[in-house]
Amino acid sequence: MVVGVLTVGGSAFVALRMPPRQPLGAAAFTVLMVSAAALAARRRYPVAVLLVTFVGAVAYPPLTATPGGPFLLPMLIALFNAASLRRRAWAIGVAATFLAMFVGFGVLSDAVSREALPIVPGWLVAVLVAGEVARGRREYRAEA
């Protein structure tokens, strides 16, 4: 629930504060809510949730005039979860696919600021590494 409030509220705030200052449409709102709601099943179905949040992260930017804000938060949480639950290949595959699409879109259009191009890969790598560290730590505590 908190992630849903942060995702939708933050994205709506950005949409109203940055030019052209348009509120979120119904489709953008729905995509954000579905992505956030999917996280409720993240422990039981980590790969399915990862794919749902990935689709949400890719589908959201074309649905709004201002693709900013914390719309990536559900996908980042799902990436962490997948990496921490030994779904490393899926997590890396989704992160690499998203990164390729993000950079490709950023280079081909001016919708992505040049400052964001190095930040997003950094966040993706940091989340994957944090998931691996959490998994390792949990396994170490189980052995000890």
Short mmCIF file of C-alpha atoms in Angstrom, two decimals:
data_model
loop_
_atom_site.label_atom_id
_atom_site.label_comp_id
_atom_site.label_asym_id
_atom_site.label_seq_id
_atom_site.Cartn_x
_atom_site.Cartn_y
_atom_site.Cartn_z
CA MET A 1 0.00 0.00 0.00
CA VAL A 2 2.80 2.40 0.89
CA VAL A 3 4.53 1.69 -2.41
CA GLY A 4 1.29 2.39 -4.26
CA VAL A 5 0.86 5.72 -2.51
CA LEU A 6 4.48 6.68 -3.18
CA THR A 7 4.37 5.55 -6.80
CA VAL A 8 1.05 7.10 -7.77
CA GLY A 9 1.33 10.14 -5.52
CA GLY A 10 4.90 10.91 -6.51
CA SER A 11 4.24 10.45 -10.22
CA ALA A 12 1.08 12.57 -10.02
CA PHE A 13 3.01 15.28 -8.18
CA VAL A 14 5.74 15.30 -10.84
CA ALA A 15 3.13 15.37 -13.62
CA LEU A 16 1.50 18.46 -12.08
CA ARG A 17 4.77 20.27 -11.32
CA MET A 18 6.78 19.75 -14.50
CA PRO A 19 5.79 21.19 -17.87
CA PRO A 20 3.30 20.72 -19.50
CA ARG A 21 1.65 20.30 -16.05
CA GLN A 22 -1.01 17.77 -16.95
CA PRO A 23 -2.63 15.40 -14.46
CA LEU A 24 -2.21 11.66 -14.84
CA GLY A 25 -4.70 10.05 -17.17
CA ALA A 26 -6.75 6.99 -16.26
CA ALA A 27 -4.45 4.65 -18.22
CA ALA A 28 -1.28 5.94 -16.52
CA PHE A 29 -2.96 5.75 -13.11
CA THR A 30 -4.07 2.17 -13.78
CA VAL A 31 -0.60 1.07 -14.90
CA LEU A 32 0.96 2.51 -11.75
CA MET A 33 -1.65 0.89 -9.48
CA VAL A 34 -1.35 -2.54 -11.12
CA SER A 35 2.44 -2.41 -10.83
CA ALA A 36 2.28 -1.48 -7.16
CA ALA A 37 -0.50 -3.97 -6.35
CA ALA A 38 1.44 -6.82 -7.96
CA LEU A 39 4.07 -6.49 -5.23
CA ALA A 40 1.66 -8.13 -2.78
CA ALA A 41 2.47 -11.48 -4.45
CA ARG A 42 6.24 -10.89 -4.77
CA ARG A 43 7.36 -13.62 -2.37
CA ARG A 44 5.11 -16.32 -3.78
CA TYR A 45 5.47 -15.44 -7.48
CA PRO A 46 8.71 -13.44 -7.80
CA VAL A 47 9.16 -13.91 -11.56
CA ALA A 48 5.54 -13.11 -12.45
CA VAL A 49 5.62 -9.98 -10.29
CA LEU A 50 8.93 -8.97 -11.83
CA LEU A 51 7.44 -9.25 -15.32
CA VAL A 52 4.27 -7.35 -14.38
CA THR A 53 6.26 -4.49 -12.87
CA PHE A 54 8.61 -4.47 -15.87
CA VAL A 55 5.65 -4.10 -18.23
CA GLY A 56 4.33 -1.30 -16.03
CA ALA A 57 7.66 0.52 -16.07
CA VAL A 58 7.83 0.28 -19.86
CA ALA A 59 4.16 1.11 -20.45
CA TYR A 60 3.95 4.16 -18.18
CA PRO A 61 6.17 6.74 -19.96
CA PRO A 62 4.23 6.78 -23.27
CA LEU A 63 0.98 7.26 -21.33
CA THR A 64 1.95 10.57 -19.77
CA ALA A 65 3.34 13.89 -20.95
CA THR A 66 5.83 13.93 -18.06
CA PRO A 67 7.38 10.49 -17.55
CA GLY A 68 9.04 11.25 -14.26
CA GLY A 69 8.63 10.50 -10.63
CA PRO A 70 8.92 7.21 -8.79
CA PHE A 71 7.18 5.08 -11.43
CA LEU A 72 10.17 2.68 -11.38
CA LEU A 73 9.80 1.92 -7.66
CA PRO A 74 7.66 -1.24 -8.07
CA MET A 75 10.08 -2.68 -10.62
CA LEU A 76 13.09 -1.90 -8.42
CA ILE A 77 11.45 -3.66 -5.47
CA ALA A 78 10.60 -6.65 -7.66
CA LEU A 79 14.20 -6.76 -8.95
CA PHE A 80 15.54 -6.76 -5.39
CA ASN A 81 13.08 -9.46 -4.41
CA ALA A 82 13.91 -11.68 -7.38
CA ALA A 83 17.65 -11.33 -6.80
CA SER A 84 17.28 -12.10 -3.10
CA LEU A 85 15.18 -15.21 -3.83
CA ARG A 86 17.69 -16.83 -6.21
CA ARG A 87 15.98 -15.68 -9.40
CA ARG A 88 19.23 -14.01 -10.47
CA ALA A 89 18.95 -14.81 -14.19
CA TRP A 90 15.45 -13.36 -14.40
CA ALA A 91 16.44 -10.26 -12.44
CA ILE A 92 19.50 -9.61 -14.59
CA GLY A 93 17.56 -10.29 -17.80
CA VAL A 94 14.77 -7.89 -16.90
CA ALA A 95 17.23 -5.22 -15.74
CA ALA A 96 19.28 -5.55 -18.94
CA THR A 97 16.18 -5.43 -21.14
CA PHE A 98 14.84 -2.38 -19.34
CA LEU A 99 18.23 -0.69 -19.52
CA ALA A 100 18.53 -1.34 -23.26
CA MET A 101 15.05 0.07 -23.85
CA PHE A 102 15.69 3.06 -21.59
CA VAL A 103 19.02 3.96 -23.19
CA GLY A 104 17.69 3.31 -26.69
CA PHE A 105 14.67 5.49 -26.05
CA GLY A 106 16.85 8.12 -24.41
CA VAL A 107 19.23 8.30 -27.32
CA LEU A 108 16.52 8.30 -29.97
CA SER A 109 14.37 10.94 -28.32
CA ASP A 110 14.85 13.90 -26.07
CA ALA A 111 12.26 12.65 -23.58
CA VAL A 112 14.99 11.27 -21.30
CA SER A 113 17.33 13.87 -19.86
CA ARG A 114 21.04 13.29 -20.41
CA GLU A 115 21.54 13.45 -16.64
CA ALA A 116 19.24 10.46 -16.11
CA LEU A 117 21.11 8.20 -18.53
CA PRO A 118 23.91 7.27 -16.08
CA ILE A 119 21.66 7.32 -12.99
CA VAL A 120 19.21 4.61 -14.02
CA PRO A 121 21.90 1.97 -14.75
CA GLY A 122 23.46 2.77 -11.39
CA TRP A 123 20.18 2.20 -9.59
CA LEU A 124 19.58 -1.07 -11.43
CA VAL A 125 23.01 -2.42 -10.53
CA ALA A 126 22.71 -1.22 -6.93
CA VAL A 127 19.35 -2.95 -6.49
CA LEU A 128 20.62 -6.21 -7.98
CA VAL A 129 23.72 -6.16 -5.77
CA ALA A 130 21.62 -5.36 -2.68
CA GLY A 131 19.37 -8.34 -3.47
CA GLU A 132 22.37 -10.63 -3.76
CA VAL A 133 23.83 -9.31 -0.50
CA ALA A 134 20.51 -9.83 1.29
CA ARG A 135 20.33 -13.41 -0.02
CA GLY A 136 23.89 -14.14 1.05
CA ARG A 137 23.36 -12.67 4.46
CA ARG A 138 20.15 -14.62 4.99
CA GLU A 139 21.87 -17.87 3.96
CA TYR A 140 24.85 -17.13 6.22
CA ARG A 141 22.56 -16.58 9.22
CA ALA A 142 20.72 -19.82 8.44
CA GLU A 143 24.02 -21.73 8.47
CA ALA A 144 25.28 -20.12 11.68
#
